[in-house]
Amino acid sequence: MKKLFPLRAFPLLGSLPIVGSALALFIFITCISAKNPPLAAQTDSADNSIKIDTVVTGLKVPWGLAFLPNGDMLVTERGGQLRIVQSGKLNPNPIGGVPEVVAKGQGGLLDVFLHPNYATNGWIYLTYSAAAAPGESGEGANTAVVRARLKGNQLIDQKVIFKATPNV
C-alpha cells in the first residue's frame, strides 16, 4: 500500500495508508474546530488502532497546518488568520503580516507549508485567495502563494511568488 508521506512530528499518520491518513487528518481538523467538549475515542481497524484526541480548541474553520521543528504548530483559518499552537495551547494573538485574503465560498487563507530546509532558511509558504490587483484581468479573486519568514508573532520578508489569473 502507498504511504501518504512521512510526518516526523506525528509519526502515526506517516505510517498509515493514504485512506487512513486522510481520515485521521479529517478527524483531527474536526476535533480542533469543534465547539463541543474534547473528544477522546479509540478506533480499531484490521491493521491499526487509532486514538483520537482534541489537540486544541478555539480555532475558526481551520484549513491547513504545519509542524515547526520545535513541535509548535502553525494553523491557517479560512477567514484569514494564521495561528500558532505552542505547547498544546492556542496563542490568543493571530500572527501578523498575513496578506489580505478573500474569504468567500471555498476561498480564504488555505494551506501552510514549510520549506524543506526550513531549519536553515526559515521560509514559510501560504496559499490564499487574493483579490484582483489593479491592472489584472477579471474582477474576482484567484489563488496566490506568498513566501515569508516568522519572526516572533509576525510574518516578515513577504513576497508573492505566484498569482493565478484571470481572476474570477
Backbone as a ProteinNet text record, in pm:
[ID]
protein_1_A
[PRIMARY]
MKKLFPLRAFPLLGSLPIVGSALALFIFITCISAKNPPLAAQTDSADNSIKIDTVVTGLKVPWGLAFLPNGDMLVTERGGQLRIVQSGKLNPNPIGGVPEVVAKGQGGLLDVFLHPNYATNGWIYLTYSAAAAPGESGEGANTAVVRARLKGNQLIDQKVIFKATPNV
[TERTIARY]
82.8	0	86.5	41.2	114.1	101	209.9	207.8	183	114.1	84.9	214.3	281.6	409.3	458.5	589.9	638.2	618	560.5	543.2	626.1	739.8	825.7	760.6	680.6	619.6	496.9	442.3	322.9	339.2	428.6	468.1	354.3	247.4	138.1	77.6	55.9	-3.4	86.7	218.1	310.9	313.9	271.3	277	146	42	-87.4	-99.8	-180.5	-208	-278	-284.7	-341.5	-480.9	-568	-704.9	-705.3	-627.6	-620.1	-563.5	-463.2	-403.8	-502.9	-573.6	-671.3	-782.5	-828.8	-933.4	-885	-764.5	-710.1	-694.1	-647.2	-630.9	-767.1	-866.9	-1000.9	-1055.3	-1038	-1086.3	-1010.6	-880.7	-800.2	-851.1	-873.5	-923.1	-1061.2	-1146.4	-1279.7	-1270.6	-1181.4	-1168.6	-1119.5	-1020.9	-966.4	-1060.7	-1157.9	-1250	-1382.2	-1401.3	-1530	-1553.2	-1679.4	-1716.2	-1763.9	-1774.7	-1819.4	-1706.6	-1737.1	-1631.3	-1526.7	-1402.9	-1296.3	-1337.5	-1297	-1328.7	-1211.1	-1237.1	-1135.9	-1201.2	-1140.8	-1200.3	-1091.8	-1124.9	-1035.7	-1106.1	-1038.7	-1093.7	-998.6	-1051.5	-969	-1009.3	-909.5	-933.4	-855.8	-858.8	-787.2	-636.2	-584.4	-440.5	-390.3	-476.2	-429.2	-528.2	-474.9	-556.6	-526.4	-629.2	-609.1	-676.8	-601.1	-657	-682.2	-803.2	-841.7	-854.8	-787	-788.3	-796.7	-857.8	-859.3	-721.2	-664.5	-532.1	-542.3	-636.5	-654.1	-796.7	-850.9	-982.2	-968.4	-1075	-1076.7	-1045.9	-1026.8	-999.4	-1130	-1126.6	-1243.6	-1212.6	-1275.8	-1260	-1111.4	-1045.4	-905	-896	-792.8	-784.2	-655.2	-542	-413.4	-328.6	-229.2	-140.6	-1.5	94.7	233.8	300.5	381	455.1	591.3	623.9	756.9	854.1	984.7	1080.9	1075	1034	1027.5	898.4	810.5	685.6	566.2	588.8	476.3	404.6	279.9	200	143.2	163.4	100	-30.8	-138.9	-270	-331.2	-376.8	-448.7	-596.7	-660.6	-805.4	-856.8	-958.9	-1008.5	-1037.4	-1081.7	-1115.8	-997.8	-874.6	-757.7	-659.1	-677.5	-585.2	-486.6	-361.6	-260.1	-237.4	-251.8	-242.5	-127.1	-79.6	26.4	-17.6	6.3	-22.6	112.8	134.9	262.5	238	310.3	296.1	149.9	78.4	-60	-162.3	-119	-213.1	-214	-334.8	-350.5	-309.3	-212.4	-175.7	-296.7	-344.7	-465.9	-447	-323.2	-295.2	-259.4	-337.8	-302.1	-166.6	-99.9	28.1	-0.5	74.9	58.3	129.9	94.8	163	108	-6	-68	-130.7	-113.6	-173.6	-325.6	-385.9	-531.3	-587.6	-687.3	-746.2	-892.9	-941.9	-1083.2	-1143.1	-1211.6	-1272.2	-1417.4	-1438.5	-1571.2	-1582.8	-1691.9	-1707.4	-1595.9	-1521.3	-1407.2	-1278.3	-1285.3	-1166.8	-1135.4	-1012.3	-967.1	-819.1	-774.7	-636.9	-637.6	-561.8	-573.5	-465.3	-358.6	-260	-136.2	-61.8	67.5	166.5	285.6	386.7	522.7	605.3	742.4	836.1	931.6	1034.8	1107.7	1149.6	1221.2	1344.8	1405.7	1521.5	1482.7	1360.4	1309.3	1405	1463.9	1551.4	1668.3	1710.7	1822.6	1778.5	1666.7	1629.7	1504.1	1422.5	1305.9	1188	1188.1	1079.3	952.3	842.1	707.1	629.8	548.2	466.9	320.3	242.2	97.6	27	-78.5	-165.8	-292.8	-347.6	-464.8	-537.8	-661	-739.4	-711.8	-656.8	-619.3	-710.8	-748.1	-831.8	-752.8	-825.5	-762.8	-686.8	-562.7	-481.5	-507.3	-481.7	-500.8	-423.5	-491.3	-428	-444.1	-487.1	-508.7	-644.6	-655.5	-783.6	-879.2	-1006.5	-1108.8	-1132.6	-1245.2	-1281.6	-1291	-1274.7	-1290.8	-1158.9	-1131.9	-1011.3	-956	-834.7	-774.2	-665.4	-610.2	-511.8	-377.1	-314.7	-180.6	-97.8	34.3	127.9	222	236.3	329.7	435.5	557.4	668.8	704.3	729.9	762.6	842.1	892.5	958.8	881.6	889.7	823.1	926.2	899.9	985.9	895.7	909.9	819.6	680.2	586.7	448.1	411.5	510	492.1	556.9	488	549.4	630.5	752.4	839.7	889.7	952.3	1012.2	911.1	786.1	682.5	709.6	685.1	693.9	593.7	503.7	410.7	491.2	495.2	575.6	489.9	357.6	266.8	130	67.1	-70.6	-136.9	-239.2	-313.1	-399.6	-416.5	-505.4	-580.6	-692.3	-760.3	-833.1	-869.5	-946	-1092	-1153.2	-1293.3	-1376.2
-118.9	0	124.3	226.8	351.9	433.6	490.3	575.9	719.5	798	937.2	1017.4	1031.8	1099.1	1084	1088.7	1075.7	1206.1	1198.1	1314.8	1290.6	1355	1333.6	1377.9	1484.3	1535.9	1456.1	1373.9	1296.1	1159.6	1075.5	952.7	856.6	854.1	762.2	786.7	913.7	944.6	899.7	915.2	877.6	728.5	648.1	503.6	444.5	526.1	475.6	481.9	395	406.8	539.2	578.5	706.7	727.7	632.4	649.4	670.8	592	607.7	742.8	788.5	919	1030.3	1022.2	1125.9	1128.1	1009.6	1002.2	1058.7	1021.6	1070.8	1222.2	1276.9	1421.5	1491	1434.6	1491	1492.9	1383.6	1376.6	1476.7	1490.4	1585.4	1727.2	1766	1900.3	1919.8	1819.6	1828.9	1849	1776.7	1785.6	1923	1978.2	2105.2	2221.1	2201.1	2311.3	2295.7	2184.8	2157.9	2249.9	2288.7	2368.8	2278.6	2149.4	2053.4	2021.4	1952.1	1911.9	1828.5	1824	1748.7	1604.3	1555.5	1421.8	1329.9	1217.7	1114.5	984.7	914.9	791.9	697	571.5	468	401.6	389.6	324.2	214.3	97.7	-14.8	-59	-91.3	-148.1	-278.7	-343.9	-470.5	-452.1	-333.5	-311.9	-218.4	-129	-24.8	3	58.2	110.6	259.6	342.2	486.5	552	632.5	710.3	851.4	900.3	1033.8	1122.2	1235.4	1327.4	1470.8	1558.3	1700.2	1757.3	1826	1884.9	2027.8	2103.8	2243.6	2286.1	2378.3	2432.9	2583.3	2644.2	2789.2	2835.8	2743.4	2782.3	2800.2	2890.2	2915.5	2865.6	2761.7	2698.5	2675.6	2587.8	2556.4	2489.6	2524.4	2476.5	2400.2	2453.8	2387.8	2392.6	2302	2303.4	2257.4	2304.1	2263.4	2262	2160	2149.2	2213.4	2304.9	2365.5	2265.4	2279.8	2184.2	2168.8	2273.3	2265.8	2201.9	2157.8	2093.4	2187	2320.1	2413	2386.9	2427.8	2402.2	2533.5	2557.6	2670.2	2619.6	2695.8	2656.7	2776.7	2753.8	2859.5	2848.2	2964.2	2970.6	3032.1	2971.8	3014.1	3163.7	3222.4	3364	3458.6	3407.6	3492.1	3502.2	3425.8	3430.6	3314.2	3342.9	3238.9	3230.3	3112.3	3093.1	3000.3	3009.2	2919.3	2851.8	2722.2	2641.6	2607.7	2654.3	2634.3	2554.8	2445.5	2358.9	2320	2293.8	2249.3	2358.3	2485.9	2596.2	2692.6	2732.3	2828.5	2966.7	3027.7	3165.5	3252	3333.1	3411.8	3519.4	3555	3659.2	3597.8	3625.4	3575.5	3631.7	3560.1	3605.2	3722	3828.8	3946.9	3933.2	4019.9	4024.6	3928.8	3865.9	3775.5	3861.1	3822.9	3903.3	3906.8	4008.7	4018.9	3906.1	3837.5	3725.1	3753	3686.9	3690.7	3561.4	3572.9	3456.8	3447	3374.7	3364.8	3226.7	3156	3020.9	2931.9	2871.5	2787.3	2868.8	2998.1	3082.1	3130.4	3171.8	3225.4	3199.1	3192.2	3151.6	3000.1	2941.3	2799.5	2718.4	2683.6	2593	2666.6	2599.8	2648.5	2534.4	2567.6	2466.2	2522.1	2440.6	2480.6	2438.2	2522.7	2487.1	2362.9	2271.8	2152.1	2184.6	2301.5	2344	2453.7	2446.9	2549.5	2576.2	2473.1	2489.8	2583.5	2591.7	2680.4	2810	2807.5	2930.1	2998.3	2928.2	2988.8	3020.8	2972.9	3008	2930.5	3004.5	2950.8	2993.4	2904.1	2934.3	2925.7	3024.1	3026.1	3034.6	2955.9	2971.9	3039.4	3125.5	3202.6	3254.6	3297.8	3360.5	3510.1	3561.8	3703.3	3778.1	3897.4	3982.4	4025.7	4063.2	4114.6	4242.7	4247.2	4367.2	4463.1	4592.3	4687.9	4642.4	4640.9	4601	4453.9	4371	4229.4	4210.6	4108.5	4081.2	4015.8	4042.4	3986.7	4074.9	4052.2	4137	4060.7	3930	3848.7	3823.8	3697.6	3656.6	3529.6	3495.7	3370.6	3332.9	3214.8	3162	3230.6	3257.8	3315.3	3237.6	3247.9	3188	3297.9	3311.4	3408	3331.6	3382.9	3326.9	3430.2	3383	3474.6	3399.2	3474.9	3417.7	3461.6	3380.2	3410.3	3465.3	3586.8	3647.9	3689	3619.9	3643.5	3602.4	3695.4	3668.5	3746.6	3764.2	3846.7	3779.8	3782.7	3739.4	3855.5	3825.7	3927.8	3877.1	3964.8	3930.6	3867.3	3914.6	3856.7	3889	3789.8	3809.2	3715.3	3770.6	3687.7	3623.6	3490.9	3420.6	3357.6	3359.7	3309.1	3372.4	3410.3	3460.4	3411.5	3328.6	3276.2	3385.7	3380.7	3470.6	3389.8	3432.4	3554.9	3538.2	3649.7	3649.1	3623.1	3535.3	3500.3	3515.1
0	0	0	-69	-78.5	50	96.4	214.6	170.6	256.4	223.3	218.8	330.1	339.1	482.1	502.5	640.1	716.6	833.6	920.2	1045.9	1055.7	1171.2	1300.7	1295.7	1417.9	1460.3	1369.9	1401.7	1335.9	1388.6	1320.2	1289.8	1368.5	1341.6	1204.5	1168.4	1037.7	923.6	939.9	834.2	809.1	903.5	887.2	836.7	826	782.1	630.7	572.3	428.6	400.8	274	233.3	291	279.9	328.4	478.9	550.9	696.1	735.2	663.3	691.8	666.5	554.3	522.7	627.1	667.2	768	901	941.4	1067.9	1063.6	951.4	939.2	943.4	875.9	879.1	1021.5	1092.1	1230.2	1316.6	1294.5	1370.5	1348.9	1222.9	1192.4	1254.2	1242.6	1300.6	1451.3	1514.9	1660.5	1704	1633	1679.5	1653.8	1565.7	1538.7	1612.8	1678.5	1743.8	1863.2	1882.8	1999.3	2111.9	2083.8	2182.9	2279.5	2388.3	2480.5	2407.2	2459.6	2394.8	2365.7	2250.5	2205.6	2235.7	2290.7	2308	2266.6	2173.4	2124.2	2079.2	2074.8	2025.2	1907.7	1795.5	1678.2	1636.3	1615.5	1572.5	1433.1	1353.1	1221	1214.6	1100.7	1086.3	1103.7	1066.2	1067.7	1177.4	1226.1	1316.3	1428.1	1533.1	1640.6	1646.2	1634.1	1626.7	1745.5	1818.2	1927.8	1876.9	1898.8	1853.6	1976.7	1975	2087.6	2037.5	2116.2	2083.9	2114.6	2017.4	2033.7	2084.1	2028.2	2066.8	2030.8	2105.1	2075.5	2051.9	1999.5	1981	1840.9	1746.8	1608.4	1532.3	1434.1	1349.8	1208.8	1166.6	1035.9	1002.3	1077.8	1046.6	910.1	834.6	696.9	669.6	711.4	686.4	811.1	818.4	933.9	894.8	970.9	952.7	1089.4	1113	1238.1	1223.6	1314.4	1318.3	1380.8	1355.5	1409.7	1562.4	1634.3	1780.8	1831.7	1739.4	1777.9	1779.3	1771.9	1761.4	1628.9	1621.6	1502.9	1449.1	1320.6	1252	1193.8	1211.9	1160.9	1089.1	965.7	894	925.6	935.7	947.7	817.7	761.4	630.9	623.3	733.8	735	719.4	727.3	703.2	817.4	923	1036.6	1029.7	1062.4	1081.6	1231.1	1286.9	1431.4	1463.5	1586.5	1632.4	1761.1	1765.5	1884.1	1944.8	2067.6	2136.8	2264.1	2279.2	2396.6	2419.2	2310.7	2319.7	2344.6	2346.4	2372.3	2254.9	2216.7	2108	2156.3	2089.2	2119.8	2086.9	2181.6	2156.4	2049.7	2019.1	1920.3	1785.8	1681.3	1548.2	1505.3	1417.7	1362.4	1267.6	1279.7	1195.7	1063.1	969	840.1	736.3	765.4	668.2	558.4	431.2	324.8	336.4	277	276	190.9	243.9	172.4	140.2	37.4	2.8	58.9	170.9	236	192.8	85.1	25.7	-38	-12.2	-67.1	-16.4	-107.6	-69.7	-58	-80.9	-76.4	62.9	82.6	209.6	227.1	352.7	381	378.8	291	263.7	334.7	266.5	324.1	371.8	456.8	505.4	488	441	413.7	451.9	515.1	548.1	435.8	402.5	306.1	357.5	269.7	316.4	400.4	377.8	457.2	555.7	607.6	698.7	815	870	986	956.6	830.4	796.2	728.3	650	578.7	633.3	712.5	775.9	686.3	560.4	468.4	499.4	502.2	517	393.4	338.2	221.5	260.1	217.9	241.1	107.6	90.6	-24.6	23.6	-61.2	-21.6	-144.6	-124.1	-230.2	-224.7	-333.2	-339.3	-434.9	-397	-482.5	-605.9	-708.9	-830.4	-797.1	-839.5	-821.1	-937.9	-918.2	-1028.7	-1152.3	-1264.4	-1389.6	-1423.4	-1329.5	-1358.5	-1423.1	-1508.1	-1572.6	-1473.5	-1490.5	-1403	-1282	-1216.4	-1102.9	-971.9	-975	-854.2	-784.4	-759.5	-687.7	-750	-712.6	-754.7	-655.2	-672.8	-578.8	-593.6	-478.3	-475	-372.7	-388.6	-294	-247.8	-116.9	-60.1	18.5	11.8	89.4	196	316.9	427.6	533.8	628.6	746.5	870.1	973.9	1100.1	1197.2	1246	1346.8	1462.3	1575.3	1686.5	1645.1	1649.6	1610.8	1484.8	1394.8	1275.1	1154.6	1040.1	915.6	859.7	818.1	759.1	623.5	548.6	418.5	322.8	325.6	240	93.1	10	-134.6	-200.3	-281.6	-357.8	-470.4	-472	-572	-682.1	-663.2	-766.7	-748.4	-859.1	-856.9	-984.5	-967.8	-1083.1	-1145	-1275.7	-1347.2	-1451.6	-1501.5	-1465.8	-1332.2	-1274.6	-1150.2	-1184.1	-1106.7	-1132.7	-1008
[MASK]
++++++++++++++++++++++++++++++++++++++++++++++++++++++++++++++++++++++++++++++++++++++++++++++++++++++++++++++++++++++++++++++++++++++++++++++++++++++++++++++++++++++++

